[in-house]
Amino acid sequence: MPNASARPKHGRRPRRRRRADPDPARNELVSSSLESAQQCLFSQDYGTAFVHYLLVLNLAPVFKDVARESFRFTLFKWAEELDSVGRIQDLFDCYEQALELFPADEVILNGMGEHLFRMGFRDEAAGHFHKALKLRPDYPEARENFYRVANWLVERWHFLMLNDRGRNRKYQQAIQKAVQNGCNTVLDIGTGTGILGMCAKKAGAAEVYACELSKTMYELACEVLAANGMDGSIKILHMKSLEMEVPKDIPHRVSLVVTETVDAGLFGEGIIESLIHAWHHLLLPPQRGENEFGEQSATGRVIPAGATVFGMAVESREIRRHHRLRVTEVGGLSLAAAGELHSPVSCSSEPDDSMEPYTTERLSRLPGGYKPLTEPFTVLNIDFNNVQELEGLSSREVQELLLPVTEEGVLDALAVWFQLHLDEESSLSTGPKEDTCWEQAIYPVHSPEGFALKPRDKLIVEVSCRDAFLRLCCVAVLRDGHKIHLDKRADSQRYENPVSNPSPEAELCSALACLQTDQSGTKSSCMLECSEMALLNNLNYHQCFSSAITKLISQLKLKNQTQDQGSAPQPDPAASAQCSGLFYVLDVSEGFSLLSLIAACQGHVKAYSSVEKTKQQEVLKRLAHSKGIAEQYLEFWLNRVEDEQGMLQRPAREKLWSAIILDCVETCGLIRQKLMEKASLARCLLEEGGRIFPEKIVVHGMLVESDTLLLESAVQGQEPTLGFNIAPFINQFTVPVHVFLDFSTLECRHLSQCVELFVLDLMDTNANYTNREVKVQATAAGRITAVPFWYQMFLDQEISVSTLDQNSHWKQAAAVLQQPLQVQAGEWVCLSVRVHKSTISISARVTEAPAALME
Ligand code: 44T
């Protein structure tokens, strides 16, 4: 392109050259603003400093380089302030202004990502970390953040699906057949990496369109299409299929829709709605035999052609402890006064954003296994090529199924899976017995007592399809001629005569009962996350904690007594408060926690809880009340402070904390971010003899060979997927640490004993090393593919809890090695373990035996 500036066009005013012809007024403004910015920064008036910097950098971009550091610093400080006073919109406006000035600044991008993440905008946050990392691949902050959120950007099942050759081949064959039979124009709904669209193109379809609603997946698909030379021949749109129109987005209706927008519960990705819309707006009419002239007109069809949904009642300890309260007393607290506590997974409630109709599990990997209580039964058959049937689904009457119980056991859940009929000949199954990557949908039963089914019982299950989710609910059991209602929630089971319908009087009574307005008569209910339910059910955890706090408080009492005896009465008010005999305990656990209350049970303790949700606070208050703990001994700490720093500040000027309880490990198995910073801060706020719980964390691990972990981490093998080049692109989203693992049921071979990988001392955070080499001996020959790890948390020197415990609410994590490492039995492996800002990374190499053993 010719240099336009070399040939100034006549008639236009030549551009002014800044340096040659300076604008004195403007320069004056810039320099005075710059000075003001610096002064404001010095006096910590970050808001004004930020405005001055914006003005300077917009007027005089030449200062961008020199002012970049101070500008970033100002932005972060100002954003922190805005955050602490809840001015979220202003906060994001500032970041946006900053990114307009520095669109490729990885530090600002990363900072914005962190705020987005804290506000719950995980996808957007992940996008920012990804961008930051692309700009500077060795930027550790962005790398750590990216690894923590990559799972949201590209969910791990994409790897599983692409590694599932059986599934890939079946889809490819079905598409190929359809195209060969005349389906010449194809739309791939929810294309993901673009694989099904590429199959259609390769099979010879004349026109292929694809849509994808996730921005990251859309961008990934664009890269994949280009790498496979199909970017010109497949038109891909970043949109939800429901927003597509003919001819705006695609020129005319297509003869084939291919899609795999199904989740473990079949309908969770909205396939019903998408197909109804597609049939009305994007697909040619369905085949209805020959037309009046005896010829076939162009018709439309869908792959998959339909599905059959199956269900089965199961007993499972693991499901039970995550959805129902199984204990009556924990850590010395009777839970009777708590009211009804339930998990967020329930199909019985009215549609509500906070409730989900089902959760998912791989039955074959449930710790403790599962026991089928009925034979698998058919829940539903659905034809995706019949739009009337699709439309009728949501208005369908609730259907009642009567299922013979085949085995004795506790009714914990209904498990659901399906067969996807790709066409008349070929189908895929997501069943628990299949060798597939699929999970099953789990509809937990809620009655807290647990209903024990017996072989001759009949289980009554209601099936409905409100709001396009399939809902299954165990409503009653028929036993010896009686109908026993299984109430969804806490109420006890009611018996009723099965032959007669309820009398009008009985109906009137129950209607009146529903109208009851007296609050004292209604039981309060509170929702807890599944992991919070499991935590509450963990007796050992609460017992350990209770013992440790009892020990600490009695030590402190003893110390105070001996001090009192040794000193004369003190006039100083601060010192007299110290002697008032109250111990201050702060629990900064995330989510619901009973620990503050357990501390308050010790007497002479003023406990501060960080439980935020009002309903959960009420549960704690009720429990405190029932235990005779006066109101002023339990406070909610977050009610008083805005920011994280404040949370750890002392309760009153004259008093320091006797104990601070830190929540160190996330349910997914990772150490919480900023744990060490919090611990150092907490330590400064302890009274003499006070403690942080836990005081020390020991990280344990083991060498394993696990192909399963590899399949979930990256697309494996050198061979292209169905002949397409996909792996290098999606594998950019591989993360080195796998989370939410159940180590007890992971398919793997153990190649070593458990070893101590690392110790984190929370009472002396400076004492922690960041790198450590650990030598481990292989106990068997094999390929080390991963190092699962977990934590033993020492509350004090004797008492510890492990995240590997079978009743733990924690899952485990595993470092997946970049390259598998082949070892022989007896060989030594050196693990380099690094902890950077609470992120653990591990690499491995074969090494010599430790010197001590060589002698
Ligand atoms: N996961 C299965 C569910 N989409 C698969 O954005 C099985 C889970 C699973 N795009 C373990 C194992 C497995 N218009 O990228 C997604 C999604 C996109 C749409 C445009 C629409 N109407 C939609 C609806 C969804 O489709 C892609 C695939 S959804 C498949 C879900 C391996 N855990």
CSV table of C-alpha atoms in Angstrom, one decimal, residues 65-426:
chain,number,residue,atom,x,y,z
A,65,ASP,CA,5.1,4.2,28.6
A,66,VAL,CA,6.4,6.2,31.5
A,67,ALA,CA,3.1,6.4,33.3
A,68,ARG,CA,2.0,2.8,32.8
A,69,GLU,CA,3.1,1.5,36.1
A,70,SER,CA,1.7,4.3,38.2
A,71,PHE,CA,-1.5,4.2,36.2
A,72,ARG,CA,-2.0,0.5,36.8
A,73,PHE,CA,-1.3,1.0,40.5
A,74,THR,CA,-3.8,3.9,40.7
A,75,LEU,CA,-6.4,1.8,38.9
A,76,PHE,CA,-6.0,-1.2,41.2
A,77,LYS,CA,-6.1,0.9,44.3
A,78,TRP,CA,-9.2,2.8,43.1
A,79,ALA,CA,-10.9,-0.4,42.0
A,80,GLU,CA,-10.3,-1.9,45.4
A,81,GLU,CA,-12.0,1.1,47.0
A,82,LEU,CA,-14.9,1.0,44.6
A,83,ASP,CA,-15.3,-2.7,45.3
A,84,SER,CA,-15.3,-2.2,49.0
A,85,VAL,CA,-18.2,0.2,48.8
A,86,GLY,CA,-20.1,-1.8,46.3
A,87,ARG,CA,-19.7,0.6,43.4
A,88,ILE,CA,-19.4,-2.2,40.9
A,89,GLN,CA,-20.6,-0.5,37.8
A,90,ASP,CA,-18.1,2.3,38.4
A,91,LEU,CA,-15.4,-0.2,39.0
A,92,PHE,CA,-15.9,-1.9,35.6
A,93,ASP,CA,-16.3,1.5,33.9
A,94,CYS,CA,-12.8,2.4,35.2
A,95,TYR,CA,-11.4,-0.9,33.9
A,96,GLU,CA,-13.0,-0.4,30.5
A,97,GLN,CA,-11.5,3.1,30.3
A,98,ALA,CA,-8.1,1.7,31.3
A,99,LEU,CA,-8.4,-1.0,28.6
A,100,GLU,CA,-9.3,1.6,26.0
A,101,LEU,CA,-5.9,3.2,26.7
A,102,PHE,CA,-4.0,0.0,27.1
A,103,PRO,CA,-5.9,-2.7,25.2
A,104,ALA,CA,-3.0,-5.1,25.3
A,105,ASP,CA,-2.0,-4.7,28.9
A,106,GLU,CA,-1.9,-8.1,30.4
A,107,VAL,CA,-1.8,-6.8,34.0
A,108,ILE,CA,-4.9,-4.8,33.6
A,109,LEU,CA,-6.7,-7.6,31.8
A,110,ASN,CA,-5.7,-10.0,34.6
A,111,GLY,CA,-6.9,-7.5,37.2
A,112,MET,CA,-10.3,-7.0,35.5
A,113,GLY,CA,-10.6,-10.8,35.2
A,114,GLU,CA,-10.1,-11.1,39.0
A,115,HIS,CA,-12.9,-8.6,39.7
A,116,LEU,CA,-15.2,-10.3,37.2
A,117,PHE,CA,-14.4,-13.6,38.8
A,118,ARG,CA,-15.2,-12.3,42.3
A,119,MET,CA,-18.5,-10.9,41.0
A,120,GLY,CA,-19.4,-14.3,39.6
A,121,PHE,CA,-18.9,-13.6,35.9
A,122,ARG,CA,-16.7,-16.6,35.5
A,123,ASP,CA,-16.8,-17.0,31.7
A,124,GLU,CA,-15.9,-13.4,31.2
A,125,ALA,CA,-13.2,-13.6,33.8
A,126,ALA,CA,-11.8,-16.7,32.2
A,127,GLY,CA,-11.7,-14.8,28.8
A,128,HIS,CA,-9.7,-12.0,30.4
A,129,PHE,CA,-7.2,-14.4,31.9
A,130,HIS,CA,-6.8,-16.2,28.6
A,131,LYS,CA,-6.2,-13.0,26.8
A,132,ALA,CA,-3.6,-11.9,29.4
A,133,LEU,CA,-1.8,-15.2,29.1
A,134,LYS,CA,-1.8,-15.1,25.3
A,135,LEU,CA,-0.2,-11.7,25.5
A,136,ARG,CA,2.4,-12.9,28.0
A,137,PRO,CA,2.6,-16.7,28.3
A,138,ASP,CA,5.1,-16.5,31.2
A,139,TYR,CA,2.9,-14.2,33.4
A,140,PRO,CA,2.5,-16.3,36.5
A,141,GLU,CA,-0.6,-14.4,38.0
A,142,ALA,CA,-2.6,-14.8,34.8
A,143,ARG,CA,-1.4,-18.4,34.4
A,144,GLU,CA,-2.6,-19.3,37.9
A,145,ASN,CA,-5.9,-17.6,37.4
A,146,PHE,CA,-6.3,-19.1,34.0
A,147,TYR,CA,-5.7,-22.6,35.3
A,148,ARG,CA,-8.3,-22.1,37.9
A,149,VAL,CA,-11.0,-21.1,35.5
A,150,ALA,CA,-10.1,-22.9,32.2
A,151,ASN,CA,-12.7,-25.5,33.2
A,152,TRP,CA,-15.4,-22.9,32.7
A,153,LEU,CA,-14.1,-21.7,29.3
A,154,VAL,CA,-13.7,-25.1,27.8
A,155,GLU,CA,-15.4,-27.8,29.9
A,156,ARG,CA,-13.5,-30.9,30.5
A,157,TRP,CA,-16.0,-33.2,28.8
A,158,HIS,CA,-14.9,-31.8,25.4
A,159,PHE,CA,-11.7,-33.8,25.9
A,160,LEU,CA,-13.6,-36.9,26.9
A,161,MET,CA,-16.0,-36.6,23.9
A,162,LEU,CA,-13.2,-36.0,21.4
A,163,ASN,CA,-11.3,-39.0,22.9
A,164,ASP,CA,-14.4,-41.2,22.7
A,165,ARG,CA,-13.7,-42.9,19.3
A,166,GLY,CA,-16.8,-45.0,19.4
A,167,ARG,CA,-19.0,-41.9,19.7
A,168,ASN,CA,-17.1,-40.0,17.1
A,169,ARG,CA,-17.3,-42.8,14.6
A,170,LYS,CA,-21.0,-43.4,15.1
A,171,TYR,CA,-21.8,-39.7,14.6
A,172,GLN,CA,-19.6,-39.6,11.5
A,173,GLN,CA,-21.2,-42.7,9.9
A,174,ALA,CA,-24.8,-41.4,10.6
A,175,ILE,CA,-23.9,-38.0,9.0
A,176,GLN,CA,-22.2,-39.6,6.1
A,177,LYS,CA,-25.2,-41.8,5.4
A,178,ALA,CA,-27.6,-38.9,5.6
A,179,VAL,CA,-25.6,-36.8,3.3
A,180,GLN,CA,-25.3,-39.6,0.8
A,181,ASN,CA,-29.0,-40.1,1.0
A,182,GLY,CA,-29.6,-36.5,-0.2
A,183,CYS,CA,-29.2,-34.3,2.8
A,184,ASN,CA,-27.2,-31.7,1.1
A,185,THR,CA,-27.5,-28.7,3.3
A,186,VAL,CA,-26.5,-29.1,6.9
A,187,LEU,CA,-26.7,-27.0,10.1
A,188,ASP,CA,-24.6,-28.1,13.1
A,189,ILE,CA,-26.2,-26.7,16.3
A,190,GLY,CA,-23.7,-26.3,19.2
A,191,THR,CA,-20.7,-27.1,17.0
A,192,GLY,CA,-18.2,-27.0,19.9
A,193,THR,CA,-14.9,-27.6,18.1
A,194,GLY,CA,-16.6,-27.9,14.7
A,195,ILE,CA,-16.3,-31.6,14.4
A,196,LEU,CA,-19.8,-32.6,13.3
A,197,GLY,CA,-19.9,-29.8,10.7
A,198,MET,CA,-16.6,-30.9,9.3
A,199,CYS,CA,-17.9,-34.5,9.1
A,200,ALA,CA,-20.8,-33.2,7.0
A,201,LYS,CA,-18.5,-31.3,4.7
A,202,LYS,CA,-16.2,-34.2,4.3
A,203,ALA,CA,-19.2,-36.4,3.5
A,204,GLY,CA,-19.9,-34.1,0.5
A,205,ALA,CA,-22.6,-31.8,1.8
A,206,ALA,CA,-22.8,-28.8,-0.5
A,207,GLU,CA,-23.5,-26.2,2.2
A,208,VAL,CA,-22.6,-26.5,5.9
A,209,TYR,CA,-23.5,-24.0,8.6
A,210,ALA,CA,-22.7,-24.1,12.2
A,211,CYS,CA,-23.6,-22.1,15.3
A,212,GLU,CA,-22.0,-22.0,18.8
A,213,LEU,CA,-23.1,-19.8,21.7
A,214,SER,CA,-19.9,-19.9,23.7
A,215,LYS,CA,-17.5,-17.2,22.6
A,216,THR,CA,-14.4,-19.3,23.4
A,217,MET,CA,-15.7,-22.4,21.7
A,218,TYR,CA,-16.8,-20.3,18.7
A,219,GLU,CA,-13.3,-18.8,18.4
A,220,LEU,CA,-11.8,-22.2,18.9
A,221,ALA,CA,-14.0,-23.7,16.1
A,222,CYS,CA,-12.9,-20.9,13.8
A,223,GLU,CA,-9.2,-21.8,14.4
A,224,VAL,CA,-10.0,-25.5,13.8
A,225,LEU,CA,-11.9,-24.9,10.6
A,226,ALA,CA,-9.0,-22.8,9.3
A,227,ALA,CA,-6.5,-25.4,10.2
A,228,ASN,CA,-8.5,-28.0,8.3
A,229,GLY,CA,-8.9,-25.8,5.2
A,230,MET,CA,-12.7,-25.5,5.8
A,231,ASP,CA,-13.0,-21.9,6.9
A,232,GLY,CA,-14.2,-21.0,3.4
A,233,SER,CA,-16.7,-23.8,3.1
A,234,ILE,CA,-18.3,-23.9,6.5
A,235,LYS,CA,-20.1,-20.8,7.7
A,236,ILE,CA,-19.9,-20.5,11.5
A,237,LEU,CA,-22.0,-18.1,13.5
A,238,HIS,CA,-21.4,-17.1,17.1
A,239,MET,CA,-25.0,-17.3,18.3
A,240,LYS,CA,-27.6,-19.4,19.9
A,241,SER,CA,-29.6,-21.4,17.3
A,242,LEU,CA,-32.8,-19.9,18.7
A,243,GLU,CA,-31.7,-16.5,17.4
A,244,MET,CA,-31.0,-17.7,13.8
A,245,GLU,CA,-33.2,-16.6,11.0
A,246,VAL,CA,-33.5,-17.4,7.3
A,247,PRO,CA,-32.3,-15.6,5.2
A,248,LYS,CA,-30.5,-13.3,7.6
A,249,ASP,CA,-28.1,-15.9,9.0
A,250,ILE,CA,-28.4,-18.8,6.6
A,251,PRO,CA,-29.7,-18.3,3.0
A,252,HIS,CA,-32.4,-21.0,3.1
A,253,ARG,CA,-33.7,-23.9,5.2
A,254,VAL,CA,-31.5,-26.9,5.5
A,255,SER,CA,-32.2,-30.6,5.0
A,256,LEU,CA,-30.2,-31.8,8.0
A,257,VAL,CA,-29.6,-30.6,11.5
A,258,VAL,CA,-26.9,-32.4,13.4
A,259,THR,CA,-26.5,-31.7,17.1
A,260,GLU,CA,-25.2,-33.1,20.3
A,261,THR,CA,-26.6,-30.5,22.6
A,262,VAL,CA,-27.6,-32.9,25.2
A,263,ASP,CA,-26.4,-33.2,28.8
A,264,ALA,CA,-26.5,-36.1,31.2
A,265,GLY,CA,-30.2,-35.4,31.8
A,266,LEU,CA,-30.8,-35.2,28.0
A,267,PHE,CA,-32.8,-31.9,28.0
A,268,GLY,CA,-30.5,-29.7,30.1
A,269,GLU,CA,-28.8,-28.0,27.1
A,270,GLY,CA,-32.2,-27.0,25.7
A,271,ILE,CA,-32.4,-29.5,22.8
A,272,ILE,CA,-36.2,-29.5,22.9
A,273,GLU,CA,-36.5,-25.8,22.5
A,274,SER,CA,-33.7,-25.7,19.9
A,275,LEU,CA,-35.4,-28.4,17.8
A,276,ILE,CA,-38.8,-26.8,18.0
A,277,HIS,CA,-37.3,-23.6,16.8
A,278,ALA,CA,-35.3,-25.3,14.1
A,279,TRP,CA,-38.3,-27.2,12.8
A,280,HIS,CA,-40.3,-23.9,12.6
A,281,HIS,CA,-37.6,-21.7,11.1
A,282,LEU,CA,-34.4,-23.5,9.9
A,283,LEU,CA,-35.3,-26.9,8.7
A,284,LEU,CA,-37.2,-28.1,5.6
A,285,PRO,CA,-40.5,-29.8,6.4
A,286,PRO,CA,-40.2,-33.4,7.7
A,287,GLN,CA,-40.6,-36.3,5.4
A,288,ARG,CA,-44.3,-37.4,5.0
A,289,GLY,CA,-44.0,-40.0,2.3
A,290,GLU,CA,-44.3,-39.2,-1.4
A,291,ASN,CA,-46.1,-36.2,-2.6
A,292,GLU,CA,-49.1,-36.3,-4.9
A,293,PHE,CA,-47.0,-36.6,-8.0
A,294,GLY,CA,-45.2,-39.6,-6.6
A,295,GLU,CA,-41.9,-37.8,-6.2
A,296,GLN,CA,-40.1,-36.9,-3.0
A,297,SER,CA,-39.8,-33.2,-2.2
A,298,ALA,CA,-36.9,-31.8,-0.3
A,299,THR,CA,-37.3,-32.7,3.4
A,300,GLY,CA,-35.6,-32.0,6.6
A,301,ARG,CA,-34.4,-34.3,9.4
A,302,VAL,CA,-32.4,-34.4,12.5
A,303,ILE,CA,-29.4,-36.4,13.8
A,304,PRO,CA,-30.0,-37.8,16.4
A,305,ALA,CA,-33.5,-38.9,15.3
A,306,GLY,CA,-34.7,-39.5,18.9
A,307,ALA,CA,-33.9,-40.8,22.3
A,308,THR,CA,-35.1,-43.2,25.0
A,309,VAL,CA,-34.7,-42.2,28.6
A,310,PHE,CA,-34.1,-44.9,31.3
A,311,GLY,CA,-34.3,-44.7,35.1
A,312,MET,CA,-33.4,-46.8,38.0
A,313,ALA,CA,-33.8,-46.5,41.8
A,314,VAL,CA,-30.5,-46.7,43.7
A,315,GLU,CA,-29.0,-46.9,47.1
A,316,SER,CA,-25.8,-44.9,47.5
A,317,ARG,CA,-24.1,-43.7,50.7
A,318,GLU,CA,-22.3,-41.0,48.7
A,319,ILE,CA,-25.4,-39.5,47.2
A,320,ARG,CA,-27.2,-39.7,50.6
A,321,ARG,CA,-24.6,-37.8,52.5
A,322,HIS,CA,-24.5,-35.0,49.9
A,323,HIS,CA,-28.3,-34.4,49.9
A,324,ARG,CA,-29.8,-35.3,53.2
A,325,LEU,CA,-29.0,-34.5,56.8
A,326,ARG,CA,-27.8,-37.8,58.3
A,327,VAL,CA,-26.8,-36.7,61.8
A,328,THR,CA,-28.7,-35.4,64.8
A,329,GLU,CA,-25.7,-34.1,66.7
A,330,VAL,CA,-22.4,-32.7,65.6
A,331,GLY,CA,-19.5,-31.3,67.7
A,332,GLY,CA,-21.8,-31.3,70.7
A,333,LEU,CA,-24.6,-29.4,68.9
A,334,SER,CA,-28.0,-31.0,68.6
A,335,LEU,CA,-29.3,-30.2,65.1
A,336,ALA,CA,-33.0,-30.6,66.0
A,337,ALA,CA,-33.5,-26.9,66.3
A,338,ALA,CA,-31.8,-26.2,62.9
A,339,GLY,CA,-35.1,-26.5,61.0
A,340,GLU,CA,-35.1,-28.3,57.7
A,341,LEU,CA,-31.8,-28.3,55.8
A,342,HIS,CA,-31.9,-29.5,52.2
A,343,SER,CA,-29.6,-29.6,49.2
A,344,PRO,CA,-30.3,-27.4,46.1
A,345,VAL,CA,-31.2,-30.5,44.0
A,346,SER,CA,-34.9,-31.2,44.1
A,347,CYS,CA,-37.4,-31.9,41.4
A,348,SER,CA,-40.3,-31.4,43.7
A,349,SER,CA,-40.1,-27.7,44.3
A,350,GLU,CA,-41.7,-25.1,42.1
A,351,PRO,CA,-39.2,-23.9,39.4
A,352,ASP,CA,-36.8,-21.7,41.2
A,353,ASP,CA,-33.5,-20.4,40.0
A,354,SER,CA,-31.6,-21.6,43.1
A,355,MET,CA,-32.9,-25.2,42.7
A,356,GLU,CA,-31.7,-27.7,40.2
A,357,PRO,CA,-33.9,-30.7,39.2
A,358,TYR,CA,-30.9,-33.1,39.1
A,359,THR,CA,-27.2,-33.4,39.6
A,360,THR,CA,-24.8,-35.6,37.8
A,361,GLU,CA,-22.5,-38.5,38.8
A,362,ARG,CA,-20.7,-41.3,37.1
A,363,LEU,CA,-22.4,-44.1,39.0
A,364,SER,CA,-19.4,-46.4,38.4
A,365,ARG,CA,-17.2,-44.0,40.2
A,366,LEU,CA,-19.3,-43.3,43.3
A,367,PRO,CA,-17.2,-43.9,46.4
A,368,GLY,CA,-18.8,-46.8,48.2
A,369,GLY,CA,-20.5,-47.9,45.0
A,370,TYR,CA,-24.2,-48.1,44.4
A,371,LYS,CA,-26.9,-50.7,44.6
A,372,PRO,CA,-29.7,-50.9,42.0
A,373,LEU,CA,-33.1,-51.3,43.8
A,374,THR,CA,-35.2,-51.7,40.7
A,375,GLU,CA,-34.6,-52.9,37.2
A,376,PRO,CA,-33.9,-50.1,34.7
A,377,PHE,CA,-37.2,-48.8,33.4
A,378,THR,CA,-38.2,-46.7,30.4
A,379,VAL,CA,-39.1,-43.1,31.4
A,380,LEU,CA,-39.7,-41.6,28.0
A,381,ASN,CA,-39.4,-42.0,24.3
A,382,ILE,CA,-39.0,-38.9,22.2
A,383,ASP,CA,-38.9,-38.5,18.4
A,384,PHE,CA,-36.8,-35.5,17.4
A,385,ASN,CA,-38.3,-35.6,13.9
A,386,ASN,CA,-41.8,-34.9,15.2
A,387,VAL,CA,-42.3,-31.3,16.1
A,388,GLN,CA,-45.8,-31.9,17.5
A,389,GLU,CA,-44.4,-34.4,19.9
A,390,LEU,CA,-41.6,-32.0,20.9
A,391,GLU,CA,-44.2,-29.3,21.5
A,392,GLY,CA,-46.5,-31.6,23.4
A,393,LEU,CA,-43.8,-32.5,25.9
A,394,SER,CA,-44.2,-29.5,28.2
A,395,SER,CA,-48.0,-29.7,28.3
A,396,ARG,CA,-48.0,-33.5,28.8
A,397,GLU,CA,-49.8,-34.7,31.9
A,398,VAL,CA,-47.7,-35.9,34.8
A,399,GLN,CA,-47.1,-39.5,34.2
A,400,GLU,CA,-47.1,-42.0,37.1
A,401,LEU,CA,-44.9,-45.1,36.9
A,402,LEU,CA,-45.3,-48.1,39.1
A,403,LEU,CA,-42.0,-49.9,39.6
A,404,PRO,CA,-41.4,-53.3,41.2
A,405,VAL,CA,-38.6,-53.1,43.8
A,406,THR,CA,-36.1,-55.9,43.2
A,407,GLU,CA,-33.6,-55.4,46.0
A,408,GLU,CA,-33.7,-54.4,49.6
A,409,GLY,CA,-32.0,-51.1,50.3
A,410,VAL,CA,-32.3,-47.4,51.2
A,411,LEU,CA,-34.0,-45.3,48.5
A,412,ASP,CA,-31.4,-42.6,47.9
A,413,ALA,CA,-32.0,-41.5,44.3
A,414,LEU,CA,-33.3,-42.2,40.9
A,415,ALA,CA,-30.5,-42.4,38.3
A,416,VAL,CA,-31.3,-41.5,34.7
A,417,TRP,CA,-29.5,-42.1,31.4
A,418,PHE,CA,-30.5,-42.4,27.8
A,419,GLN,CA,-30.0,-43.9,24.5
A,420,LEU,CA,-29.5,-41.5,21.7
A,421,HIS,CA,-30.8,-42.9,18.4
A,422,LEU,CA,-28.6,-41.4,15.8
A,423,ASP,CA,-30.7,-43.0,13.0
A,424,GLU,CA,-32.7,-46.2,12.6
A,425,GLU,CA,-29.6,-48.3,12.9
A,426,SER,CA,-27.2,-46.7,15.2
